[in-house]
Amino acid sequence: MPDNPPSLNRYVLADELYALLKKRILSHEMSAGDKINIDKLARDLGVSNIPIREALSRLSSEGLVSVVPFKGMFVAAMNAKDIDEIFEIRLSLETLALRKAAARIPKDRLRRILAETTAPQDEADAGQESATRMFKMNEGLHGTILAYADNENLQRMVVSLIERIYRYLNLLNFTIALADEREEHVRILNALLADETDEAAVALERHLQYAHQRLRDSFS
């Protein structure tokens, strides 16, 4: 959906507003800590307050909007404690997802992801930013694990946590440790290919712990 407010029709659904406002928060067009003026948003977008509130309520459930009694709604703050909490939950949920998915993921798919992860960068990819390449790697491995865990609620929860991490990456002058990310992914993939689920789970835990520390160090 286009970001340009005039293109929205007055009967736009709450899920369309949700997608628009979420994009603005993740890209920092709506900055952390900003108070959300619902009346102004409704006027700017040409809709009533009701679908705006529904969209914001959904974003609040995902940790992107904070509701302060008697004060209103605010774009959720960003801090080191939030990073710690996100990764603490993510580690538990993704380890569960891996154990559920390990026997279900086709070996051909794992081999394809491994080949893409270890392939030398060609000229077509040379101009890509490290962040873009990392996001693609994450979608390949983490996305596959979630897809084959066969639990839609678990998948939604983890995706929401990952999106909150990307919010930090979009804000920070963050140097992507692409070589480290690649090596950590390869360990997980090789363990899955060898049907060593426990080893894969340990490798995933270490990967998330390292990713946590890298992000926290950049935010400090």
Coordinates of C-alpha atoms in Angstrom, one line a residue:
M1 CA 0.0 0.0 0.0
P2 CA 1.4 3.5 -0.9
D3 CA 2.6 5.6 2.0
N4 CA 1.0 8.8 0.5
P5 CA -2.0 9.5 2.7
P6 CA -4.3 11.0 0.0
S7 CA -4.2 7.7 -1.8
L8 CA -6.1 6.0 1.1
N9 CA -9.8 5.9 0.7
R10 CA -11.9 6.8 3.6
Y11 CA -13.2 3.3 4.1
V12 CA -9.7 1.8 4.4
L13 CA -9.7 -1.3 6.6
A14 CA -8.0 -1.5 10.0
D15 CA -5.5 -4.0 8.7
E16 CA -4.4 -1.6 6.0
L17 CA -3.9 1.1 8.5
Y18 CA -2.0 -1.4 10.7
A19 CA 0.4 -2.1 7.9
L20 CA 0.9 1.6 7.1
L21 CA 1.5 2.6 10.8
K22 CA 3.7 -0.4 11.4
K23 CA 5.9 0.6 8.4
R24 CA 6.1 4.2 9.7
I25 CA 7.2 2.9 13.2
L26 CA 9.7 0.4 11.9
S27 CA 11.3 3.0 9.6
H28 CA 11.3 5.7 12.4
E29 CA 9.0 8.0 10.4
M30 CA 7.1 7.8 13.7
S31 CA 9.9 8.1 16.3
A32 CA 10.3 6.2 19.6
G33 CA 8.6 8.0 22.4
D34 CA 6.4 10.2 20.2
K35 CA 2.8 10.7 21.4
I36 CA 0.3 9.5 18.8
N37 CA -2.4 12.0 18.0
I38 CA -5.2 9.8 16.9
D39 CA -7.4 12.7 15.8
K40 CA -4.7 14.1 13.6
L41 CA -3.9 10.7 12.1
A42 CA -7.6 10.2 11.3
R43 CA -7.8 13.6 9.6
D44 CA -4.6 13.1 7.6
L45 CA -5.7 9.6 6.4
G46 CA -9.3 10.5 5.8
V47 CA -10.7 7.9 8.1
S48 CA -12.6 7.7 11.4
N49 CA -10.9 7.2 14.7
I50 CA -12.2 3.7 15.1
P51 CA -10.0 1.8 12.6
I52 CA -7.1 3.9 13.8
R53 CA -7.6 2.7 17.3
E54 CA -8.0 -0.9 16.2
A55 CA -4.7 -0.7 14.3
L56 CA -2.9 0.9 17.2
S57 CA -4.3 -1.7 19.6
R58 CA -2.9 -4.4 17.4
L59 CA 0.5 -2.6 17.3
S60 CA 0.4 -2.3 21.1
S61 CA -0.1 -6.1 21.4
E62 CA 3.1 -6.5 19.3
G63 CA 5.1 -4.1 21.5
L64 CA 5.4 -1.3 19.0
V65 CA 2.9 1.1 20.7
S66 CA 2.7 1.8 24.4
V67 CA -0.6 2.7 26.2
V68 CA -0.1 5.1 29.1
P69 CA -3.3 5.4 31.3
F70 CA -4.7 9.0 31.3
K71 CA -2.0 10.1 28.9
G72 CA -2.6 8.3 25.6
M73 CA -0.7 6.2 23.1
F74 CA 3.0 6.5 22.3
V75 CA 5.4 4.9 19.9
A76 CA 7.2 2.4 22.1
A77 CA 10.5 3.4 23.6
M78 CA 13.8 1.7 22.6
N79 CA 16.3 0.7 25.2
A80 CA 18.8 -2.0 26.2
K81 CA 16.3 -3.6 28.5
D82 CA 13.9 -4.0 25.6
I83 CA 16.6 -5.7 23.5
D84 CA 17.4 -8.1 26.4
E85 CA 13.8 -9.0 26.8
I86 CA 13.2 -9.5 23.1
F87 CA 16.2 -11.9 22.7
E88 CA 15.3 -13.8 25.9
I89 CA 11.9 -14.6 24.5
R90 CA 13.2 -15.2 21.0
L91 CA 15.8 -17.7 22.2
S92 CA 13.2 -19.8 23.9
L93 CA 10.7 -19.7 21.1
E94 CA 13.1 -20.3 18.2
T95 CA 14.7 -23.2 20.0
L96 CA 11.2 -24.7 20.4
A97 CA 10.5 -24.0 16.7
L98 CA 13.8 -25.7 15.6
R99 CA 13.0 -28.8 17.6
K100 CA 9.5 -29.0 16.1
A101 CA 10.8 -28.3 12.6
A102 CA 14.0 -30.3 12.4
A103 CA 12.5 -33.6 11.2
R104 CA 10.1 -31.9 8.8
I105 CA 12.5 -29.6 6.8
P106 CA 13.4 -31.3 3.5
K107 CA 17.1 -31.9 3.1
D108 CA 17.1 -30.4 -0.4
R109 CA 15.8 -27.2 1.1
L110 CA 18.5 -27.2 3.8
R111 CA 21.2 -27.9 1.1
R112 CA 19.9 -25.0 -1.0
I113 CA 19.9 -22.6 1.9
L114 CA 23.5 -23.8 2.8
A115 CA 24.6 -23.2 -0.8
E116 CA 23.1 -19.7 -0.9
T117 CA 24.7 -18.9 2.5
T118 CA 28.2 -20.0 1.5
A119 CA 28.1 -18.8 -2.1
P120 CA 30.7 -16.2 -2.9
Q121 CA 29.3 -12.8 -3.5
D122 CA 28.9 -12.1 -7.3
E123 CA 28.8 -8.8 -9.1
A124 CA 25.1 -8.7 -9.1
D125 CA 25.1 -8.7 -5.3
A126 CA 28.1 -6.5 -4.8
G127 CA 26.1 -3.4 -4.4
Q128 CA 23.8 -4.8 -1.8
E129 CA 24.1 -3.5 1.7
S130 CA 25.2 -5.9 4.4
A131 CA 21.9 -5.5 6.1
T132 CA 20.0 -6.6 3.0
R133 CA 22.2 -9.7 2.6
M134 CA 21.8 -10.5 6.3
F135 CA 18.0 -10.1 6.1
K136 CA 17.9 -12.5 3.1
M137 CA 20.1 -15.0 5.1
N138 CA 17.8 -14.8 8.1
E139 CA 14.7 -15.3 5.9
G140 CA 16.3 -18.4 4.4
L141 CA 17.2 -20.1 7.7
H142 CA 15.0 -18.6 10.4
G143 CA 12.0 -18.3 8.0
T144 CA 12.3 -22.0 7.0
I145 CA 12.5 -23.2 10.6
L146 CA 9.4 -21.2 11.5
A147 CA 7.5 -22.4 8.4
Y148 CA 8.2 -26.0 9.2
A149 CA 7.5 -25.8 12.9
D150 CA 3.8 -26.2 12.0
N151 CA 2.6 -23.7 14.6
E152 CA 1.1 -20.5 13.2
N153 CA 0.9 -18.8 16.6
L154 CA 4.5 -19.5 17.3
Q155 CA 5.5 -18.2 13.9
R156 CA 3.6 -14.9 14.4
M157 CA 5.2 -14.4 17.8
V158 CA 8.7 -14.9 16.5
V159 CA 8.2 -12.8 13.4
S160 CA 6.9 -10.0 15.6
L161 CA 10.0 -10.1 17.7
I162 CA 12.3 -10.2 14.7
E163 CA 10.5 -7.1 13.3
R164 CA 11.2 -5.3 16.6
I165 CA 14.9 -6.1 16.2
Y166 CA 14.9 -4.7 12.7
R167 CA 13.5 -1.5 14.2
Y168 CA 16.8 -1.2 16.1
L169 CA 18.9 -2.1 13.1
N170 CA 17.1 0.6 11.1
L171 CA 17.9 3.2 13.7
L172 CA 21.5 2.4 14.6
N173 CA 24.7 2.9 12.6
F174 CA 25.0 -0.8 12.9
T175 CA 28.0 -2.6 11.4
I176 CA 26.7 -6.0 10.2
A177 CA 29.1 -8.8 11.2
L178 CA 28.1 -10.7 8.0
A179 CA 31.0 -13.2 8.2
D180 CA 30.0 -14.1 11.8
E181 CA 26.3 -14.4 10.9
R182 CA 27.2 -16.7 7.9
E183 CA 29.4 -18.9 10.0
E184 CA 26.8 -19.3 12.7
H185 CA 24.1 -20.1 10.2
V186 CA 26.3 -22.7 8.6
R187 CA 26.8 -24.5 11.9
I188 CA 23.0 -24.7 12.4
L189 CA 22.4 -25.9 8.8
N190 CA 25.2 -28.6 9.0
A191 CA 23.7 -29.9 12.2
L192 CA 20.2 -30.1 10.8
L193 CA 21.6 -31.9 7.7
A194 CA 23.3 -34.4 9.9
D195 CA 20.0 -34.9 11.9
E196 CA 21.8 -33.7 15.0
T197 CA 18.8 -31.8 16.5
D198 CA 20.4 -31.2 19.9
E199 CA 23.6 -29.8 18.3
A200 CA 21.5 -27.6 16.0
A201 CA 19.6 -26.3 18.9
V202 CA 22.8 -25.4 20.8
A203 CA 24.2 -23.7 17.6
L204 CA 21.0 -21.7 17.3
E205 CA 21.1 -20.6 20.9
R206 CA 24.7 -19.5 20.5
H207 CA 23.9 -17.6 17.3
L208 CA 21.1 -15.7 19.0
Q209 CA 23.3 -15.0 22.0
Y210 CA 26.0 -13.6 19.8
A211 CA 23.4 -11.6 17.8
H212 CA 22.0 -10.2 21.0
Q213 CA 25.4 -9.1 22.2
R214 CA 26.3 -7.5 18.9
L215 CA 23.1 -5.5 18.8
R216 CA 23.4 -4.5 22.5
D217 CA 27.0 -3.4 22.0
S218 CA 25.9 -1.1 19.1
F219 CA 23.1 0.3 21.2
S220 CA 25.1 1.0 24.3

